PDB file of C-alpha atoms in Angstrom:
ATOM      1  CA  PRO A   1      92.114  74.724  70.411  1.00 52.00           C
ATOM      2  CA  MET A   2      90.581  76.290  67.331  1.00 54.00           C
ATOM      3  CA  GLN A   3      92.405  79.617  68.108  1.00 54.00           C
ATOM      4  CA  LEU A   4      95.638  77.947  67.970  1.00 54.00           C
ATOM      5  CA  LEU A   5      95.092  76.808  64.407  1.00 57.00           C
ATOM      6  CA  ARG A   6      94.484  80.191  63.175  1.00 57.00           C
ATOM      7  CA  PRO A   7      97.424  81.747  61.412  1.00 56.00           C
ATOM      8  CA  LYS A   8      98.911  84.732  63.234  1.00 57.00           C
ATOM      9  CA  THR A   9      98.130  88.081  61.585  1.00 58.00           C
ATOM     10  CA  ALA A  10     101.211  89.956  60.578  1.00 57.00           C
ATOM     11  CA  PRO A  11     101.997  92.769  62.990  1.00 57.00           C
ATOM     12  CA  LYS A  12     101.258  96.258  61.724  1.00 56.00           C
ATOM     13  CA  ARG A  13     104.201  98.108  60.368  1.00 56.00           C
ATOM     14  CA  LEU A  14     105.189 100.792  62.678  1.00 52.00           C
ATOM     15  CA  ARG A  15     105.624 104.165  61.164  1.00 55.00           C
ATOM     16  CA  THR A  16     108.620 104.903  63.308  1.00 52.00           C
ATOM     17  CA  SER A  17     111.706 103.274  62.206  1.00 50.00           C
ATOM     18  CA  GLN A  18     113.200 100.720  64.641  1.00 54.00           C
ATOM     19  CA  LYS A  19     111.801 101.581  68.019  1.00 54.00           C
ATOM     20  CA  LYS A  20     114.342 101.294  70.774  1.00 60.00           C
ATOM     21  CA  PRO A  21     113.337  98.880  73.504  1.00 65.00           C
ATOM     22  CA  ARG A  22     112.275 101.224  76.226  1.00 69.00           C
ATOM     23  CA  GLU A  23     113.305 100.878  79.852  1.00 76.00           C
ATOM     24  CA  PRO A  24     110.351  99.338  81.706  1.00 78.00           C
ATOM     25  CA  GLN A  25     108.705 101.936  83.785  1.00 78.00           C
ATOM     26  CA  VAL A  26     105.362 102.748  85.149  1.00 77.00           C
ATOM     27  CA  PRO A  27     103.470 104.828  82.792  1.00 81.00           C
ATOM     28  CA  ARG A  28     104.047 108.606  83.560  1.00 86.00           C
ATOM     29  CA  SER A  29     100.414 109.341  83.191  1.00 86.00           C
ATOM     30  CA  LEU A  30      99.495 106.777  85.859  1.00 81.00           C
ATOM     31  CA  ILE A  31     102.024 108.156  88.340  1.00 84.00           C
ATOM     32  CA  LYS A  32     100.717 111.651  87.609  1.00 88.00           C
ATOM     33  CA  GLU A  33      97.154 110.564  88.075  1.00 86.00           C
ATOM     34  CA  ILE A  34      97.715 108.769  91.326  1.00 82.00           C
ATOM     35  CA  PHE A  35      99.955 111.533  92.750  1.00 87.00           C
ATOM     36  CA  ARG A  36      97.478 114.187  91.828  1.00 88.00           C
ATOM     37  CA  HIS A  37      94.675 112.188  93.294  1.00 84.00           C
ATOM     38  CA  PHE A  38      96.488 111.998  96.623  1.00 84.00           C
ATOM     39  CA  ALA A  39      97.862 115.514  96.559  1.00 88.00           C
ATOM     40  CA  LYS A  40      94.430 117.120  96.210  1.00 88.00           C
ATOM     41  CA  MET A  41      96.093 120.361  95.030  1.00 91.00           C
ATOM     42  CA  PRO A  42      97.820 121.550  91.835  1.00 92.00           C
ATOM     43  CA  VAL A  43     101.270 120.199  91.217  1.00 91.00           C
ATOM     44  CA  THR A  44     103.907 121.904  89.053  1.00 92.00           C
ATOM     45  CA  ARG A  45     105.323 120.118  86.110  1.00 92.00           C
ATOM     46  CA  ASP A  46     108.856 120.102  87.658  1.00 92.00           C
ATOM     47  CA  ALA A  47     107.404 118.612  90.881  1.00 91.00           C
ATOM     48  CA  PHE A  48     106.051 115.711  88.837  1.00 91.00           C
ATOM     49  CA  GLN A  49     109.480 115.072  87.418  1.00 91.00           C
ATOM     50  CA  ILE A  50     110.801 114.705  90.984  1.00 90.00           C
ATOM     51  CA  VAL A  51     108.026 112.302  91.685  1.00 89.00           C
ATOM     52  CA  GLU A  52     108.986 110.199  88.703  1.00 90.00           C
ATOM     53  CA  LYS A  53     112.529 110.135  89.819  1.00 90.00           C
ATOM     54  CA  CYS A  54     111.480 109.118  93.284  1.00 89.00           C
ATOM     55  CA  SER A  55     109.371 106.344  91.838  1.00 85.00           C
ATOM     56  CA  GLU A  56     112.331 104.953  89.894  1.00 87.00           C
ATOM     57  CA  ARG A  57     114.446 105.066  93.059  1.00 88.00           C
ATOM     58  CA  TYR A  58     111.577 103.475  95.010  1.00 84.00           C
ATOM     59  CA  PHE A  59     111.525 100.498  92.695  1.00 81.00           C
ATOM     60  CA  LYS A  60     115.242 100.010  92.900  1.00 85.00           C
ATOM     61  CA  GLN A  61     115.004 100.027  96.650  1.00 87.00           C
ATOM     62  CA  LEU A  62     112.048  97.700  96.611  1.00 81.00           C
ATOM     63  CA  SER A  63     113.778  95.177  94.480  1.00 82.00           C
ATOM     64  CA  ASP A  64     116.766  95.210  96.785  1.00 88.00           C
ATOM     65  CA  ASP A  65     114.560  94.661  99.830  1.00 88.00           C
ATOM     66  CA  LEU A  66     112.541  91.911  98.264  1.00 83.00           C
ATOM     67  CA  GLU A  67     115.689  90.162  97.150  1.00 87.00           C
ATOM     68  CA  ALA A  68     117.051  90.342 100.688  1.00 91.00           C
ATOM     69  CA  TYR A  69     113.892  88.947 102.187  1.00 88.00           C
ATOM     70  CA  SER A  70     113.532  86.092  99.839  1.00 86.00           C
ATOM     71  CA  ARG A  71     117.191  85.156 100.113  1.00 89.00           C
ATOM     72  CA  HIS A  72     116.817  85.275 103.824  1.00 90.00           C
ATOM     73  CA  ALA A  73     114.178  82.630 103.499  1.00 89.00           C
ATOM     74  CA  GLN A  74     116.417  80.767 101.058  1.00 91.00           C
ATOM     75  CA  ARG A  75     113.897  81.195  98.266  1.00 87.00           C
ATOM     76  CA  LYS A  76     114.500  82.614  94.772  1.00 85.00           C
ATOM     77  CA  THR A  77     110.882  83.652  94.591  1.00 83.00           C
ATOM     78  CA  VAL A  78     109.350  86.616  96.170  1.00 80.00           C
ATOM     79  CA  GLU A  79     106.059  85.670  97.922  1.00 79.00           C
ATOM     80  CA  ALA A  80     103.362  87.942  99.131  1.00 78.00           C
ATOM     81  CA  ALA A  81     104.331  87.199 102.593  1.00 79.00           C
ATOM     82  CA  ASP A  82     107.752  88.967 101.954  1.00 83.00           C
ATOM     83  CA  LEU A  83     105.886  92.046 100.906  1.00 82.00           C
ATOM     84  CA  GLU A  84     103.834  92.013 104.104  1.00 83.00           C
ATOM     85  CA  VAL A  85     107.094  91.740 106.153  1.00 87.00           C
ATOM     86  CA  LEU A  86     108.430  94.684 104.136  1.00 83.00           C
ATOM     87  CA  MET A  87     105.276  96.772 104.677  1.00 83.00           C
ATOM     88  CA  ARG A  88     105.489  96.126 108.425  1.00 89.00           C
ATOM     89  CA  ARG A  89     109.033  97.342 108.386  1.00 89.00           C
ATOM     90  CA  GLN A  90     107.920 100.492 106.466  1.00 83.00           C
ATOM     91  CA  GLY A  91     105.379 101.023 109.067  1.00 87.00           C
ATOM     92  CA  LEU A  92     102.596 100.733 106.590  1.00 83.00           C
ATOM     93  CA  VAL A  93     101.140  97.564 108.156  1.00 87.00           C
ATOM     94  CA  THR A  94     100.724  97.736 111.927  1.00 90.00           C
ATOM     95  CA  ASP A  95      98.553  95.897 114.433  1.00 93.00           C
ATOM     96  CA  LYS A  96      96.110  98.763 114.086  1.00 92.00           C
ATOM     97  CA  MET A  97      96.328  98.821 110.286  1.00 88.00           C
ATOM     98  CA  PRO A  98      96.372  95.294 109.054  1.00 87.00           C
ATOM     99  CA  LEU A  99      97.263  94.560 105.356  1.00 83.00           C
ATOM    100  CA  ARG A 100      93.582  93.661 104.717  1.00 82.00           C
ATOM    101  CA  VAL A 101      92.417  97.095 105.572  1.00 85.00           C
ATOM    102  CA  LEU A 102      95.063  98.674 103.317  1.00 81.00           C
ATOM    103  CA  ILE A 103      94.016  96.304 100.521  1.00 79.00           C
ATOM    104  CA  GLU A 104      90.321  97.230 100.981  1.00 82.00           C
ATOM    105  CA  ARG A 105      91.086 100.949 101.182  1.00 81.00           C
ATOM    106  CA  PHE A 106      93.514 101.345  98.261  1.00 77.00           C
ATOM    107  CA  LEU A 107      92.854  98.700  95.708  1.00 73.00           C
ATOM    108  CA  PRO A 108      89.982  98.291  93.213  1.00 70.00           C
ATOM    109  CA  LEU A 109      87.444  95.518  93.638  1.00 76.00           C
ATOM    110  CA  GLU A 110      89.083  93.133  91.151  1.00 70.00           C
ATOM    111  CA  TYR A 111      92.363  93.086  93.119  1.00 71.00           C
ATOM    112  CA  ARG A 112      90.514  92.910  96.461  1.00 78.00           C
ATOM    113  CA  ARG A 113      88.859  89.776  95.115  1.00 76.00           C
ATOM    114  CA  LEU A 114      92.211  88.349  94.193  1.00 73.00           C
ATOM    115  CA  LEU A 115      93.838  89.053  97.541  1.00 75.00           C
ATOM    116  CA  ILE A 116      91.010  88.495  99.867  1.00 71.00           C
ATOM    117  CA  PRO A 117      88.809  85.508  99.204  1.00 64.00           C
ATOM    118  CA  VAL A 118      85.126  86.014  99.964  1.00 56.00           C
ATOM    119  CA  ALA A 119      84.005  84.093 102.959  1.00 44.00           C
ATOM    120  CA  LEU A 120      80.671  82.590 102.127  1.00 38.00           C
ATOM    121  CA  SER A 121      78.031  81.397 104.479  1.00 37.00           C
ATOM    122  CA  GLY A 122      78.575  77.817 105.591  1.00 42.00           C
ATOM    123  CA  ASN A 123      82.127  78.630 106.444  1.00 46.00           C
ATOM    124  CA  LYS A 124      83.325  78.032 102.894  1.00 46.00           C
ATOM    125  CA  VAL A 125      86.130  80.151 101.469  1.00 49.00           C
ATOM    126  CA  THR A 126      86.302  80.811  97.767  1.00 51.00           C
ATOM    127  CA  PRO A 127      89.872  81.076  96.573  1.00 53.00           C
ATOM    128  CA  CYS A 128      90.586  83.316  93.695  1.00 49.00           C
ATOM    129  CA  LYS A 129      90.347  81.695  90.326  1.00 46.00           C
TER     130      LYS A 129
ATOM    131  CA  GLY B   1      84.942 113.411  92.210  1.00 36.00           C
ATOM    132  CA  ARG B   2      86.178 111.011  89.560  1.00 45.00           C
ATOM    133  CA  ARG B   3      87.329 107.689  90.820  1.00 51.00           C
ATOM    134  CA  MET B   4      91.003 107.238  90.465  1.00 54.00           C
ATOM    135  CA  LYS B   5      91.949 104.519  88.065  1.00 53.00           C
ATOM    136  CA  SER B   6      94.251 102.288  90.027  1.00 54.00           C
ATOM    137  CA  THR B   7      94.626  99.214  88.009  1.00 60.00           C
ATOM    138  CA  ALA B   8      98.170  98.081  88.315  1.00 60.00           C
ATOM    139  CA  PRO B   9     100.381  97.782  85.213  1.00 62.00           C
ATOM    140  CA  ARG B  10     101.226  94.370  86.555  1.00 62.00           C
ATOM    141  CA  SER B  11     103.526  93.089  83.744  1.00 66.00           C
ATOM    142  CA  THR B  12     105.353  96.432  84.000  1.00 69.00           C
ATOM    143  CA  LEU B  13     105.852  96.070  87.624  1.00 65.00           C
ATOM    144  CA  ARG B  14     107.289  92.622  87.122  1.00 69.00           C
ATOM    145  CA  LYS B  15     109.498  93.929  84.330  1.00 74.00           C
ATOM    146  CA  ILE B  16     110.755  96.748  86.557  1.00 73.00           C
ATOM    147  CA  ILE B  17     111.684  94.246  89.280  1.00 68.00           C
ATOM    148  CA  LYS B  18     113.293  92.050  86.728  1.00 76.00           C
ATOM    149  CA  LYS B  19     115.395  94.963  85.416  1.00 83.00           C
ATOM    150  CA  HIS B  20     116.838  95.461  88.875  1.00 78.00           C
ATOM    151  CA  LYS B  21     117.030  91.767  89.855  1.00 80.00           C
ATOM    152  CA  PRO B  22     117.065  89.479  86.787  1.00 84.00           C
ATOM    153  CA  GLN B  23     117.396  86.323  88.878  1.00 84.00           C
ATOM    154  CA  LEU B  24     114.567  87.193  91.333  1.00 73.00           C
ATOM    155  CA  ARG B  25     111.136  85.649  90.592  1.00 73.00           C
ATOM    156  CA  LEU B  26     107.841  86.970  91.791  1.00 64.00           C
ATOM    157  CA  ALA B  27     105.725  84.126  93.114  1.00 64.00           C
ATOM    158  CA  GLY B  28     102.971  82.676  91.040  1.00 48.00           C
ATOM    159  CA  ASN B  29     101.553  81.131  94.132  1.00 32.00           C
ATOM    160  CA  ALA B  30     101.326  83.786  96.716  1.00 34.00           C
ATOM    161  CA  ASP B  31     100.533  82.512 100.095  1.00 28.00           C
ATOM    162  CA  LEU B  32      99.504  85.947 101.104  1.00 30.00           C
ATOM    163  CA  LEU B  33      96.377  84.531 102.750  1.00 27.00           C
ATOM    164  CA  ALA B  34      98.150  81.731 104.546  1.00 25.00           C
ATOM    165  CA  TRP B  35      98.425  84.006 107.556  1.00 23.00           C
ATOM    166  CA  LEU B  36      94.971  85.343 107.080  1.00 26.00           C
ATOM    167  CA  PHE B  37      92.989  82.268 106.368  1.00 25.00           C
ATOM    168  CA  TYR B  38      95.414  79.474 106.782  1.00 22.00           C
ATOM    169  CA  PHE B  39      95.048  78.279 103.281  1.00 22.00           C
ATOM    170  CA  THR B  40      97.120  78.824 100.225  1.00 24.00           C
ATOM    171  CA  PHE B  41      95.917  79.806  96.796  1.00 27.00           C
ATOM    172  CA  LYS B  42      97.626  79.773  93.464  1.00 27.00           C
ATOM    173  CA  GLN B  43      97.602  83.221  92.084  1.00 36.00           C
ATOM    174  CA  ASP B  44     100.100  85.760  91.044  1.00 42.00           C
ATOM    175  CA  CYS B  45      99.028  88.291  93.572  1.00 53.00           C
ATOM    176  CA  PRO B  46     102.493  89.752  94.492  1.00 62.00           C
ATOM    177  CA  GLY B  47     102.305  91.998  91.532  1.00 66.00           C
ATOM    178  CA  VAL B  48      99.192  93.455  92.986  1.00 69.00           C
ATOM    179  CA  VAL B  49     100.768  93.752  96.386  1.00 72.00           C
ATOM    180  CA  VAL B  50     103.773  95.554  94.929  1.00 72.00           C
ATOM    181  CA  HIS B  51     101.323  97.929  93.288  1.00 73.00           C
ATOM    182  CA  LEU B  52      99.646  98.422  96.604  1.00 76.00           C
ATOM    183  CA  ASN B  53     103.045  99.184  98.124  1.00 79.00           C
ATOM    184  CA  PHE B  54     103.779 101.715  95.334  1.00 80.00           C
ATOM    185  CA  LEU B  55     100.331 103.399  95.733  1.00 80.00           C
ATOM    186  CA  LEU B  56     101.032 103.745  99.442  1.00 81.00           C
ATOM    187  CA  PHE B  57     104.497 105.207  98.606  1.00 86.00           C
ATOM    188  CA  LEU B  58     102.937 107.755  96.304  1.00 85.00           C
ATOM    189  CA  HIS B  59     100.266 108.469  98.874  1.00 88.00           C
ATOM    190  CA  ARG B  60     102.902 109.225 101.536  1.00 91.00           C
ATOM    191  CA  LEU B  61     104.938 111.298  99.171  1.00 90.00           C
ATOM    192  CA  ALA B  62     101.918 113.377  98.133  1.00 90.00           C
ATOM    193  CA  GLU B  63     100.805 113.891 101.806  1.00 92.00           C
ATOM    194  CA  GLU B  64     104.323 115.014 102.699  1.00 92.00           C
ATOM    195  CA  ALA B  65     104.620 117.342  99.708  1.00 92.00           C
ATOM    196  CA  ARG B  66     101.187 118.720 100.572  1.00 93.00           C
ATOM    197  CA  THR B  67     102.197 119.394 104.088  1.00 93.00           C
ATOM    198  CA  ASN B  68     105.378 121.145 102.924  1.00 94.00           C
ATOM    199  CA  ALA B  69     103.325 123.277 100.462  1.00 93.00           C
ATOM    200  CA  PHE B  70     101.034 124.323 103.340  1.00 93.00           C
ATOM    201  CA  GLU B  71     103.962 125.251 105.501  1.00 95.00           C
ATOM    202  CA  ASN B  72     105.401 127.523 102.806  1.00 94.00           C
ATOM    203  CA  LYS B  73     101.902 128.986 102.326  1.00 94.00           C
ATOM    204  CA  SER B  74     101.945 127.752  98.809  1.00 93.00           C
ATOM    205  CA  LYS B  75      98.807 126.909  96.924  1.00 92.00           C
ATOM    206  CA  ILE B  76     100.672 124.511  94.482  1.00 91.00           C
ATOM    207  CA  ILE B  77     103.074 121.637  95.063  1.00 91.00           C
ATOM    208  CA  LYS B  78     106.484 122.824  93.737  1.00 93.00           C
ATOM    209  CA  PRO B  79     109.544 120.669  93.125  1.00 92.00           C
ATOM    210  CA  GLU B  80     111.227 121.778  96.454  1.00 93.00           C
ATOM    211  CA  HIS B  81     108.167 120.481  98.295  1.00 92.00           C
ATOM    212  CA  THR B  82     108.459 117.017  96.683  1.00 91.00           C
ATOM    213  CA  ILE B  83     112.209 116.893  97.146  1.00 91.00           C
ATOM    214  CA  SER B  84     112.023 117.610 100.878  1.00 91.00           C
ATOM    215  CA  ALA B  85     109.161 115.156 101.139  1.00 91.00           C
ATOM    216  CA  ALA B  86     111.257 112.517  99.413  1.00 89.00           C
ATOM    217  CA  LYS B  87     114.028 113.141 102.025  1.00 86.00           C
ATOM    218  CA  VAL B  88     111.631 112.456 104.839  1.00 82.00           C
ATOM    219  CA  LEU B  89     110.557 109.074 103.362  1.00 75.00           C
TER     220      LEU B  89
END
């Protein structure tokens, strides 16, 4: 309430003149870091560029797929269940490798908490806040 | 070694999907756990799940590229290794 009454501070003037709105993309540094982490060996600069291109293509494909799934369910909203179906089709989620295991293996704790509520004793389940 | 930072750029992920599909919305109330625990929670988790999927994609790509590099007796991952890896995926 009090914060709303405060006047907004003027945004800092950017030194660069008129920044163009950039295409939304996953930060290169992050892609690099993740790929390097998984590759466990040196990667040439050009190879990273290929990885970036692949990432762009990946998101395009992903958007198409998610649209198809949600439309199939006559929804305009993508739900987490759509992603699970997709990951099953990609062969990432199988009976031997349930989504939970993937979540636990690949995501940091804060996200695990979001996706997997902690079962407490007394059979209570805490939903994420 | 150092822990990989794997926090998802969630708003970015949403923007990317929006770029490709302006009319598509990512659920604010994911029922991801409906099939796990039979209860629904209100949380914009799909962004995270998209990130997980992306992580796994990069994981696969890296593993494939690594395998290709080994097959070519290369100690570094070169563009051709990633290109042929991408073709497999």
